[in-house]
Amino acid sequence: MNFEIKALDLTAAAAEKCDLLVVLVPKDFKPGKDPVSQLIGGALKSGDLETGVGKCLSLYRPSQAAAVRVVLASAGEGKARQVKNALNAALGLGKSASLKRLVLCFAGAASADAVRAAVLAVADGTYVYTTSKSKPQPRTLQKTMIAVPKLADVKAEFDRAVAVVAGMELAKEWANRPANLATPTDLAGAAQALAKHPKISCTVLGPREVAKLGMGSFMAVAQGSDQPLRFIVLRYEGAAKSKAPAVIVGKGITFDSGGISIKPAPEMDEMKFDMCGAASVLGTFKTLSLLKPAINVVGLIPSCENLINGKAVKPGDVVTSMSGQTIEILNTDAEGRLILCDALTYAERFKPTAVVDIATLTGACVIALGAVRTGMFSDHDDLAQALASAGDRAQDLCWRMPLDEDYAEGLKTNFADVANVAGRAAGAVTAAKFLQRFAEKFPWAHLDIAGSAWKSGAHKGATGRPVGLLVEYLLGPAQAK
Ligand code: BES
Ligand code: MN
Ligand code: ZN
């Protein structure tokens, strides 16, 4: 999909030929003398356009515009969330099989936040997954033009948002694919495809190399499946080699049956999404390839299936992680932490400024925070703050969770250095406490995206989160020019 931004007033925006013109109307709209704002003014005065966010009035070939359809959408004070809701409503009304060209304009000020929200909402509202359909009906929308009163304040944010959309859509694509079409080997192929970009390189390790590194914990999860594991190392080098990188680590379980501690059948299909952390790493690299910032980033993806065969790891088995710590695997369904801990140890070699792991780690996090905020855990206040504000800026929210040492009590065992599960209480926190043991050598944060990475029900599908948050964290605030 193609986005374009232009400085146009209402009259000029309405003169653009398109299938749909969406006009975002602020609560305090003051009509000028031009025909479009007269039209809006009249609609507001008569009450045909209500001022509640998401209230819309749709028109067919009005004389004031060159568009086939026009939707006036109330957008409150034009805050990001209001723009998103207004656009969701407007697109719901105005979308049709023939929507190829969309023009979106602001009948008032357009903040950088509002423009970002608009780009993300249009992309999300028109996204379609097609890969495993026999008669694909792809997104019809080809071009979206955003008309703003003034370009300078919003251009940098717009460019970033467009690149984030590309990253989110790559993440969605891989996450939505069924597990038989998104194996660890396929994910490694996707990473290698990203390495076509001059600033990106990729190395893929297989079972032999991983054994040599001593990743006994990762290998224990992979041993129950016929699909060979992959350990994917992506590097983005936009700055001098001497500059320490940030490392992002994505959980890449391409299917989580639970292993011998098998999951119940209902909704087990959703465990194809257990590689959403990995997908967010791929998506972030896609965005980096478009924005080409002067930073260094390493992406690590431990990837395998969590299945059951005669060789599968059993409850009570003790394995030795790459760190040397032994782990008693009391529950084979707590496999995410088992593959991540070895990836965290591997991250030490990059002498990173920070390591952020991203994982669909616990059902408990879904219970705690639902689909709204990602669970964020960090023992490093500056890093936690940076991630929280990156999430706010990106409208890809997270919430800091505790890591008190008392939460680690339940991980004690008589048979190894640590157990891979504690009780049911505070399950998202005890999972993070397990990971923390492997992240002592660098500033570390863990993002539990079990609730935020995909939607269930009729709209089942990946959200592309937290690509926006990660990009925002890695790049820092966009600079207006
Ligand atoms: N991939 C799951 C977490 C998950 C469950 C995400 C449901 C989204 C929805 C993870 O591997 C898992 O199975 N975690 C267990 C941990 C438990 C055994 C301590 C869980 O959350 O039940
Ligand atoms: Mn599991
Ligand atoms: Zn899992």
Coordinates of C-alpha atoms and ligand atoms in Angstrom, one line a residue:
M1 CA 0.0 0.0 0.0
N2 CA 1.1 3.5 -0.8
F3 CA 0.9 6.5 1.5
E4 CA 1.5 10.1 0.5
I5 CA 1.3 13.3 2.5
K6 CA 0.7 16.8 1.2
A7 CA 0.0 20.2 2.5
L8 CA -3.5 21.0 1.2
D9 CA -6.3 23.0 2.6
L10 CA -9.9 21.6 2.7
T11 CA -10.8 23.0 -0.7
A12 CA -7.7 21.5 -2.4
A13 CA -8.2 18.1 -0.6
A14 CA -11.8 18.0 -1.7
A15 CA -10.7 18.6 -5.3
E16 CA -8.6 15.4 -5.3
K17 CA -10.2 12.6 -7.3
C18 CA -10.7 9.5 -5.2
D19 CA -13.2 6.8 -4.2
L20 CA -13.4 8.0 -0.7
L21 CA -12.7 11.3 1.1
V22 CA -12.7 11.1 4.8
V23 CA -12.8 14.4 6.6
L24 CA -11.9 14.3 10.3
V25 CA -13.9 17.0 12.0
P26 CA -12.7 18.4 15.4
K27 CA -15.1 19.0 18.2
D28 CA -14.5 22.8 18.1
F29 CA -14.8 23.1 14.3
K30 CA -15.1 26.7 13.1
P31 CA -16.4 26.8 9.5
G32 CA -14.6 29.1 7.0
K33 CA -16.1 30.5 3.8
D34 CA -15.1 27.6 1.6
P35 CA -17.8 25.2 0.4
V36 CA -16.5 22.1 2.3
S37 CA -16.4 23.7 5.7
Q38 CA -19.8 25.3 4.9
L39 CA -21.0 21.8 4.3
I40 CA -19.5 20.5 7.6
G41 CA -20.8 23.6 9.4
G42 CA -24.3 22.9 8.1
A43 CA -24.2 19.2 9.0
L44 CA -23.1 20.0 12.6
K45 CA -25.7 22.7 13.0
S46 CA -28.5 20.5 11.9
G47 CA -27.3 17.7 14.1
D48 CA -26.9 15.3 11.1
L49 CA -23.3 15.1 12.1
E50 CA -23.0 14.5 15.8
T51 CA -19.8 15.5 17.7
G52 CA -19.2 12.2 19.6
V53 CA -16.0 10.5 18.5
G54 CA -16.7 8.0 15.8
K55 CA -20.0 9.6 14.7
C56 CA -20.1 9.9 10.9
L57 CA -22.2 11.3 8.1
S58 CA -21.7 9.8 4.7
L59 CA -22.5 11.5 1.4
Y60 CA -22.5 10.3 -2.2
R61 CA -21.0 12.6 -4.8
P62 CA -21.6 15.8 -3.0
S63 CA -21.0 18.8 -5.3
Q64 CA -18.4 20.2 -2.9
A65 CA -15.9 17.3 -3.6
A66 CA -14.4 15.4 -6.5
A67 CA -14.7 12.1 -4.5
V68 CA -17.3 9.4 -5.2
R69 CA -18.1 9.1 -1.5
V70 CA -17.4 11.4 1.4
V71 CA -17.5 10.6 5.1
L72 CA -17.4 13.3 7.6
A73 CA -16.2 11.8 10.9
S74 CA -16.1 13.5 14.3
A75 CA -12.7 13.2 15.9
G76 CA -13.0 15.0 19.2
E77 CA -9.9 16.9 20.1
G78 CA -7.9 15.0 17.5
K79 CA -6.0 12.9 20.0
A80 CA -4.4 9.8 18.6
R81 CA -7.0 7.4 20.1
Q82 CA -9.9 9.6 18.9
V83 CA -8.4 9.7 15.3
K84 CA -8.1 5.9 15.4
N85 CA -11.7 5.4 16.5
A86 CA -13.0 8.0 14.1
L87 CA -11.2 6.4 11.2
N88 CA -12.3 2.9 12.2
A89 CA -15.9 4.1 12.0
A90 CA -15.4 6.1 8.8
L91 CA -13.7 3.2 7.0
G92 CA -16.3 0.8 8.2
L93 CA -18.9 3.0 6.5
G94 CA -16.9 4.1 3.4
K95 CA -15.1 0.9 2.6
S96 CA -16.3 -0.8 -0.5
A97 CA -15.1 -3.3 -3.1
S98 CA -14.0 -0.4 -5.2
L99 CA -12.0 1.5 -2.7
K100 CA -8.7 2.1 -4.4
R101 CA -7.9 5.7 -3.7
L102 CA -8.5 7.3 -0.3
V103 CA -8.0 10.9 0.7
L104 CA -8.0 11.8 4.3
C105 CA -8.0 15.3 5.6
F106 CA -8.2 17.2 8.8
A107 CA -10.8 20.0 9.1
G108 CA -8.6 21.6 11.7
A109 CA -5.1 21.1 13.1
A110 CA -3.3 17.9 12.5
S111 CA -0.7 16.9 15.2
A112 CA 2.1 14.5 14.5
D113 CA 0.4 12.0 16.8
A114 CA -2.9 12.4 14.9
V115 CA -1.1 11.8 11.6
R116 CA 0.6 8.7 12.9
A117 CA -2.6 7.3 14.3
A118 CA -4.3 7.9 10.9
V119 CA -1.6 6.0 9.0
L120 CA -1.8 3.1 11.4
A121 CA -5.6 3.0 11.4
V122 CA -5.9 3.1 7.6
A123 CA -3.4 0.3 7.3
D124 CA -5.0 -1.8 10.0
G125 CA -8.5 -1.2 8.8
T126 CA -7.7 -2.3 5.3
Y127 CA -5.3 -5.2 6.0
V128 CA -6.2 -8.6 4.6
Y129 CA -4.4 -11.9 5.1
T130 CA -4.5 -14.0 1.9
T131 CA -1.5 -16.4 1.9
S132 CA -3.5 -19.6 2.5
K133 CA -6.6 -18.7 0.5
S134 CA -7.2 -20.4 -2.8
K135 CA -8.9 -17.4 -4.2
P136 CA -7.2 -14.5 -2.5
Q137 CA -9.1 -11.2 -2.3
P138 CA -6.3 -8.9 -1.4
R139 CA -6.7 -5.3 -0.1
T140 CA -8.2 -3.1 -2.8
L141 CA -6.8 0.1 -1.4
Q142 CA -3.8 1.2 -3.4
K143 CA -3.2 4.8 -2.5
T144 CA -3.9 6.9 0.5
M145 CA -3.2 10.6 0.5
I146 CA -3.2 12.4 3.8
A147 CA -3.8 16.1 3.5
V148 CA -2.6 18.3 6.3
P149 CA -2.5 22.1 6.9
K150 CA 1.2 22.2 7.5
L151 CA 3.8 19.6 6.4
A152 CA 6.9 20.5 8.4
D153 CA 5.5 19.5 11.8
V154 CA 4.3 16.1 10.8
K155 CA 6.5 14.8 8.0
A156 CA 9.1 13.0 10.1
E157 CA 6.4 11.2 12.1
F158 CA 4.5 10.4 8.9
D159 CA 7.6 8.8 7.3
R160 CA 8.2 6.7 10.5
A161 CA 4.6 5.6 10.7
V162 CA 4.7 4.4 7.1
A163 CA 7.8 2.4 7.7
V164 CA 6.3 1.0 10.9
V165 CA 3.2 -0.1 8.9
A166 CA 5.5 -2.1 6.6
G167 CA 7.2 -3.7 9.6
M168 CA 3.8 -4.5 11.3
E169 CA 2.5 -6.0 8.1
L170 CA 5.5 -8.3 7.8
A171 CA 5.0 -9.3 11.4
K172 CA 1.3 -10.0 10.8
E173 CA 2.0 -12.0 7.7
W174 CA 4.4 -14.4 9.5
A175 CA 2.3 -14.6 12.6
N176 CA -1.0 -15.3 10.7
R177 CA 0.5 -18.1 8.6
P178 CA -0.4 -21.5 9.8
A179 CA 2.4 -23.4 11.6
N180 CA 2.8 -25.8 8.6
L181 CA 3.6 -22.8 6.4
A182 CA 5.7 -21.0 9.0
T183 CA 8.2 -23.5 10.3
P184 CA 11.5 -22.5 12.1
T185 CA 13.2 -23.0 8.7
D186 CA 10.6 -20.8 7.0
L187 CA 11.2 -18.0 9.6
A188 CA 15.0 -18.3 9.0
G189 CA 14.2 -17.9 5.3
A190 CA 12.2 -14.7 6.1
A191 CA 15.2 -13.4 8.1
Q192 CA 17.6 -14.2 5.3
A193 CA 15.3 -12.3 2.8
L194 CA 15.7 -9.2 5.0
A195 CA 19.4 -9.6 4.8
K196 CA 19.2 -8.6 1.1
H197 CA 19.3 -5.1 2.4
P198 CA 22.9 -3.7 2.5
K199 CA 22.9 -2.8 6.2
I200 CA 21.4 -6.1 7.3
S201 CA 23.1 -9.5 7.7
C202 CA 21.8 -12.8 8.9
T203 CA 23.3 -16.0 10.2
V204 CA 21.2 -19.1 10.9
L205 CA 22.4 -21.8 13.3
G206 CA 21.0 -25.3 13.1
P207 CA 21.0 -28.2 15.7
R208 CA 24.7 -28.9 15.4
E209 CA 25.9 -25.4 16.0
V210 CA 23.3 -24.9 18.8
A211 CA 24.5 -28.1 20.5
K212 CA 28.1 -26.9 20.2
L213 CA 27.1 -23.6 22.0
G214 CA 25.7 -25.7 24.8
M215 CA 22.1 -24.5 24.5
G216 CA 20.7 -27.5 26.4
S217 CA 17.6 -25.7 27.4
F218 CA 16.6 -24.7 23.9
M219 CA 17.5 -28.1 22.6
A220 CA 15.2 -29.8 25.2
V221 CA 12.2 -28.0 23.8
A222 CA 13.1 -28.7 20.2
Q223 CA 13.8 -32.4 20.7
G224 CA 10.1 -33.4 20.6
S225 CA 9.6 -32.3 17.0
D226 CA 10.7 -33.5 13.6
Q227 CA 11.2 -29.9 12.5
P228 CA 14.8 -28.9 13.1
L229 CA 15.4 -25.9 15.3
R230 CA 16.8 -22.7 14.0
F231 CA 18.7 -20.0 15.9
I232 CA 18.5 -16.8 13.8
V233 CA 20.9 -14.0 14.3
L234 CA 20.1 -10.7 12.5
R235 CA 22.3 -7.7 12.5
Y236 CA 21.4 -4.2 11.4
E237 CA 24.5 -2.0 11.1
G238 CA 23.7 1.7 10.6
A239 CA 26.5 3.0 12.8
A240 CA 30.2 2.3 13.3
K241 CA 31.0 -1.3 14.3
S242 CA 32.5 0.0 17.5
K243 CA 29.1 1.3 18.7
A244 CA 27.4 -1.2 21.0
P245 CA 24.1 -2.5 19.7
A246 CA 20.8 -3.0 21.3
V247 CA 19.6 -6.6 21.2
I248 CA 16.0 -7.7 20.7
V249 CA 15.2 -11.3 21.3
G250 CA 11.9 -12.8 19.9
K251 CA 10.3 -16.1 21.1
G252 CA 9.9 -18.2 18.0
I253 CA 7.8 -21.2 19.0
T254 CA 6.1 -21.9 15.6
F255 CA 3.6 -24.1 17.4
D256 CA 3.1 -24.7 21.1
S257 CA 1.1 -27.9 21.8
G258 CA 2.4 -27.7 25.4
G259 CA 4.5 -30.9 24.9
I260 CA 3.8 -33.8 27.3
S261 CA 2.1 -31.2 29.6
I262 CA -0.3 -30.9 26.7
K263 CA -2.7 -28.1 26.2
P264 CA -6.5 -28.6 26.0
A265 CA -7.9 -28.9 22.5
P266 CA -10.1 -25.8 22.3
E267 CA -8.2 -22.8 20.9
M268 CA -5.0 -24.8 20.6
D269 CA -4.8 -23.6 17.0
E270 CA -4.0 -20.1 18.4
M271 CA -0.7 -21.5 19.5
K272 CA 0.5 -20.9 15.9
F273 CA 0.8 -17.3 17.2
D274 CA 3.5 -18.4 19.7
M275 CA 6.1 -16.9 17.4
C276 CA 4.7 -13.4 17.5
G277 CA 7.8 -12.2 19.4
A278 CA 9.9 -13.5 16.5
A279 CA 7.6 -11.9 14.0
S280 CA 8.0 -8.6 15.8
V281 CA 11.8 -8.9 15.5
L282 CA 11.4 -9.5 11.7
G283 CA 9.0 -6.6 11.4
T284 CA 11.3 -4.3 13.3
F285 CA 14.2 -5.1 11.0
K286 CA 11.9 -4.5 8.0
T287 CA 11.2 -1.0 9.4
L288 CA 14.9 -0.4 10.1
S289 CA 15.7 -1.3 6.5
L290 CA 13.3 1.4 5.3
L291 CA 14.3 4.2 7.8
K292 CA 18.1 3.4 7.8
P293 CA 18.8 5.0 11.1
A294 CA 22.4 5.4 12.4
I295 CA 22.2 2.8 15.1
N296 CA 23.2 -0.9 15.6
V297 CA 20.7 -3.5 16.4
V298 CA 21.0 -7.3 16.8
G299 CA 17.9 -9.5 16.5
L300 CA 17.9 -13.0 18.0
I301 CA 15.3 -15.6 17.3
P302 CA 15.4 -19.0 18.9
S303 CA 12.8 -21.0 16.9
C304 CA 11.4 -24.5 17.2
E305 CA 8.1 -26.4 17.7
N306 CA 6.9 -27.5 21.1
L307 CA 5.5 -31.0 20.2
I308 CA 5.4 -34.5 21.4
N309 CA 7.3 -37.5 20.1
G310 CA 9.2 -40.4 21.7
K311 CA 12.1 -38.2 22.3
A312 CA 10.1 -35.3 23.8
V313 CA 11.3 -33.8 27.0
K314 CA 9.4 -35.1 30.1
P315 CA 8.3 -33.3 33.3
G316 CA 11.0 -33.7 35.8
D317 CA 13.9 -33.8 33.3
V318 CA 16.8 -31.7 34.2
V319 CA 18.7 -29.9 31.5
T320 CA 21.8 -27.7 31.4
S321 CA 21.4 -24.2 29.9
M322 CA 24.1 -22.4 28.0
S323 CA 24.7 -20.3 31.1
G324 CA 25.7 -23.5 33.0
Q325 CA 22.6 -23.2 35.3
T326 CA 20.6 -26.5 35.5
I327 CA 16.8 -26.3 35.0
E328 CA 14.2 -28.8 36.2
I329 CA 11.5 -28.8 33.5
L330 CA 8.4 -29.4 35.7
N331 CA 6.0 -28.3 33.0
T332 CA 6.9 -28.7 29.3
D333 CA 4.3 -26.1 28.5
A334 CA 6.5 -23.4 30.0
E335 CA 8.8 -23.7 27.0
G336 CA 9.1 -20.1 26.0
R337 CA 11.4 -19.3 28.9
L338 CA 13.5 -22.4 28.1
I339 CA 14.4 -21.2 24.6
L340 CA 14.7 -17.5 25.6
C341 CA 17.2 -18.2 28.5
D342 CA 19.8 -19.6 26.1
A343 CA 19.2 -16.7 23.7
L344 CA 19.8 -14.3 26.5
T345 CA 23.1 -15.9 27.4
Y346 CA 24.0 -15.8 23.7
A347 CA 23.3 -12.0 23.7
E348 CA 26.2 -11.4 26.2
R349 CA 28.7 -11.7 23.4
F350 CA 27.4 -8.5 21.8
K351 CA 28.2 -6.4 24.9
P352 CA 24.8 -4.8 24.3
T353 CA 23.6 -1.4 25.6
A354 CA 20.3 -3.3 26.4
V355 CA 18.5 -6.5 25.7
V356 CA 14.8 -6.6 25.3
D357 CA 13.0 -9.9 24.9
I358 CA 9.6 -10.1 23.3
A359 CA 7.4 -13.2 24.0
T360 CA 3.9 -14.6 24.0
L361 CA 5.0 -16.0 27.4
T362 CA 2.1 -16.5 29.7
G363 CA -1.7 -16.9 29.8
A364 CA -1.4 -15.1 33.2
C365 CA -0.4 -11.9 31.4
V366 CA -3.6 -12.1 29.3
I367 CA -5.5 -12.3 32.6
A368 CA -3.6 -9.4 34.1
L369 CA -3.6 -6.9 31.3
G370 CA -5.9 -8.2 28.5
A371 CA -5.3 -7.1 25.0
V372 CA -4.7 -3.4 25.8
R373 CA -1.2 -3.2 27.3
T374 CA 1.8 -5.4 26.9
G375 CA 3.4 -6.6 30.2
M376 CA 6.8 -5.0 30.7
F377 CA 9.3 -6.2 33.2
S378 CA 12.7 -4.6 33.9
D379 CA 15.1 -4.2 36.8
H380 CA 16.6 -1.2 35.0
D381 CA 14.6 2.0 35.7
D382 CA 15.9 4.0 32.7
L383 CA 15.2 1.1 30.3
A384 CA 11.7 0.7 31.8
Q385 CA 11.0 4.4 31.4
A386 CA 12.3 4.4 27.8
L387 CA 10.1 1.5 26.9
A388 CA 7.0 2.9 28.6
S389 CA 7.4 6.3 26.8
A390 CA 8.2 4.6 23.5
G391 CA 4.9 2.7 23.9
D392 CA 3.1 5.9 24.6
R393 CA 4.5 7.7 21.6
A394 CA 3.8 4.7 19.3
Q395 CA 0.3 4.2 20.7
D396 CA 1.5 0.6 21.3
L397 CA 1.1 0.6 25.1
C398 CA 2.8 -1.4 27.8
W399 CA 2.7 -1.4 31.6
R400 CA 5.5 -2.0 34.0
M401 CA 5.1 -5.1 36.2
P402 CA 7.0 -6.0 39.4
L403 CA 10.1 -8.2 39.8
D404 CA 10.4 -8.4 43.6
E405 CA 12.8 -11.2 44.7
D406 CA 10.0 -12.8 46.8
Y407 CA 8.3 -13.8 43.5
A408 CA 11.3 -16.1 42.8
E409 CA 10.6 -18.3 45.8
G410 CA 8.4 -20.7 43.9
L411 CA 11.1 -21.5 41.3
K412 CA 13.2 -23.2 43.9
T413 CA 13.6 -27.0 43.5
N414 CA 15.6 -29.8 45.2
F415 CA 16.8 -31.2 41.9
A416 CA 18.3 -28.4 39.9
D417 CA 19.4 -24.8 40.2
V418 CA 16.0 -23.6 39.2
A419 CA 12.6 -25.0 38.1
N420 CA 10.9 -23.7 35.0
V421 CA 7.6 -23.0 36.7
A422 CA 6.3 -21.8 40.1
G423 CA 2.7 -22.0 41.2
R424 CA -0.3 -20.4 39.3
A425 CA -0.2 -17.2 41.3
A426 CA 1.5 -14.2 39.5
G427 CA 2.4 -16.5 36.6
A428 CA 3.6 -13.6 34.4
V429 CA 5.9 -12.4 37.1
T430 CA 7.4 -15.7 38.0
A431 CA 8.1 -16.3 34.3
A432 CA 10.0 -13.0 34.2
K433 CA 11.8 -13.9 37.4
F434 CA 13.0 -17.1 35.6
L435 CA 14.3 -15.1 32.7
Q436 CA 16.0 -12.5 34.9
R437 CA 18.5 -15.1 36.1
F438 CA 19.9 -15.2 32.6
A439 CA 20.1 -11.5 32.1
E440 CA 22.5 -10.3 34.8
K441 CA 25.2 -9.0 32.5
F442 CA 23.3 -6.2 30.7
P443 CA 20.3 -3.9 31.2
W444 CA 17.4 -6.1 30.4
A445 CA 13.6 -5.9 29.8
H446 CA 11.0 -8.5 29.0
L447 CA 7.8 -7.8 27.1
D448 CA 5.0 -10.3 27.6
I449 CA 2.8 -9.9 24.5
A450 CA 0.6 -12.9 25.1
G451 CA -2.5 -10.6 25.2
S452 CA -1.5 -7.9 22.8
A453 CA 0.0 -9.8 19.8
W454 CA -3.1 -11.3 18.4
K455 CA -6.9 -11.1 18.5
S456 CA -9.2 -14.1 19.1
G457 CA -12.8 -14.6 17.9
A458 CA -14.3 -13.5 14.6
H459 CA -11.4 -11.1 14.1
K460 CA -8.8 -13.7 14.8
G461 CA -5.4 -12.5 13.6
A462 CA -2.1 -10.9 14.5
T463 CA -1.9 -7.3 15.5
G464 CA 1.7 -6.5 14.4
R465 CA 2.4 -5.4 18.0
P466 CA 4.9 -4.5 19.4
V467 CA 6.8 -3.4 16.3
G468 CA 5.7 0.2 16.9
L469 CA 7.0 0.2 20.4
L470 CA 10.3 -1.4 19.5
V471 CA 11.0 0.9 16.6
E472 CA 10.2 3.9 18.8
Y473 CA 12.4 2.6 21.6
L474 CA 15.3 2.0 19.2
L475 CA 15.1 5.3 17.4
G476 CA 13.9 7.7 20.1
P477 CA 11.4 10.5 19.3
A478 CA 11.1 11.6 15.7
Q479 CA 12.5 15.1 15.0
A480 CA 10.1 17.6 13.4
K481 CA 11.8 19.6 10.6
Ligands
BES1 N1 2.6 -19.8 24.7 C1 2.1 -20.0 26.0 C2 1.5 -18.7 26.6 C3 0.1 -18.3 26.2 C4 -1.0 -19.0 26.6 C5 -0.1 -17.2 25.4 C6 -2.3 -18.6 26.2 C7 -1.3 -16.8 25.0 C8 -2.4 -17.5 25.4 C9 3.2 -20.4 26.9 O1 4.1 -21.2 26.3 C10 2.5 -21.3 28.0 O2 2.0 -22.3 27.7 N2 2.6 -20.8 29.2 C11 2.0 -21.5 30.3 C12 2.9 -21.4 31.5 C13 2.5 -22.3 32.6 C14 2.7 -23.7 32.2 C15 3.4 -22.0 33.8 C16 0.7 -20.8 30.6 O3 0.6 -19.5 30.5 O4 -0.3 -21.5 30.9
MN2 MN 3.6 -23.3 26.3
ZN3 ZN 4.4 -21.0 24.3

